[in-house]
């Protein structure tokens, strides 16, 4: 599972985390 496939999955996870982070910030500001 290591190698390019692992790096790609990590990049996808980072993007998802940043997206959820933005959403959580918006949710907190609304609340």
PDB file of C-alpha atoms in Angstrom:
ATOM      1  CA  UNK A   1       0.000   0.000   0.000  1.00  0.00           C
ATOM      2  CA  UNK A   2       3.042   2.226   0.157  1.00  0.00           C
ATOM      3  CA  UNK A   3       4.348   4.228  -2.765  1.00  0.00           C
ATOM      4  CA  UNK A   4       2.513   6.461  -5.217  1.00  0.00           C
ATOM      5  CA  UNK A   5      -0.883   4.987  -4.302  1.00  0.00           C
ATOM      6  CA  UNK A   6      -0.257   5.753  -0.632  1.00  0.00           C
ATOM      7  CA  UNK A   7       0.830   9.315  -1.418  1.00  0.00           C
ATOM      8  CA  UNK A   8      -2.253   9.842  -3.595  1.00  0.00           C
ATOM      9  CA  UNK A   9      -4.562   8.623  -0.821  1.00  0.00           C
ATOM     10  CA  UNK A  10      -2.828  10.940   1.662  1.00  0.00           C
ATOM     11  CA  UNK A  11      -3.307  13.896  -0.701  1.00  0.00           C
ATOM     12  CA  UNK A  12      -7.005  13.047  -1.048  1.00  0.00           C
ATOM     13  CA  UNK A  13      -7.336  12.804   2.739  1.00  0.00           C
ATOM     14  CA  UNK A  14      -5.621  16.191   3.155  1.00  0.00           C
ATOM     15  CA  UNK A  15      -8.065  17.755   0.681  1.00  0.00           C
ATOM     16  CA  UNK A  16     -11.035  16.177   2.481  1.00  0.00           C
ATOM     17  CA  UNK A  17      -9.754  17.372   5.874  1.00  0.00           C
ATOM     18  CA  UNK A  18      -9.264  20.925   4.598  1.00  0.00           C
ATOM     19  CA  UNK A  19     -12.763  20.855   3.074  1.00  0.00           C
ATOM     20  CA  UNK A  20     -14.346  19.558   6.283  1.00  0.00           C
ATOM     21  CA  UNK A  21     -12.308  22.109   8.230  1.00  0.00           C
ATOM     22  CA  UNK A  22     -13.778  24.946   6.146  1.00  0.00           C
ATOM     23  CA  UNK A  23     -17.280  23.524   6.583  1.00  0.00           C
ATOM     24  CA  UNK A  24     -16.844  23.194  10.351  1.00  0.00           C
ATOM     25  CA  UNK A  25     -15.633  26.811  10.552  1.00  0.00           C
ATOM     26  CA  UNK A  26     -18.703  27.943   8.588  1.00  0.00           C
ATOM     27  CA  UNK A  27     -20.942  25.808  10.809  1.00  0.00           C
ATOM     28  CA  UNK A  28     -19.437  27.317  13.973  1.00  0.00           C
ATOM     29  CA  UNK A  29     -19.899  30.859  12.656  1.00  0.00           C
ATOM     30  CA  UNK A  30     -23.556  30.067  11.867  1.00  0.00           C
ATOM     31  CA  UNK A  31     -24.096  28.578  15.323  1.00  0.00           C
TER      32      UNK A  31
END
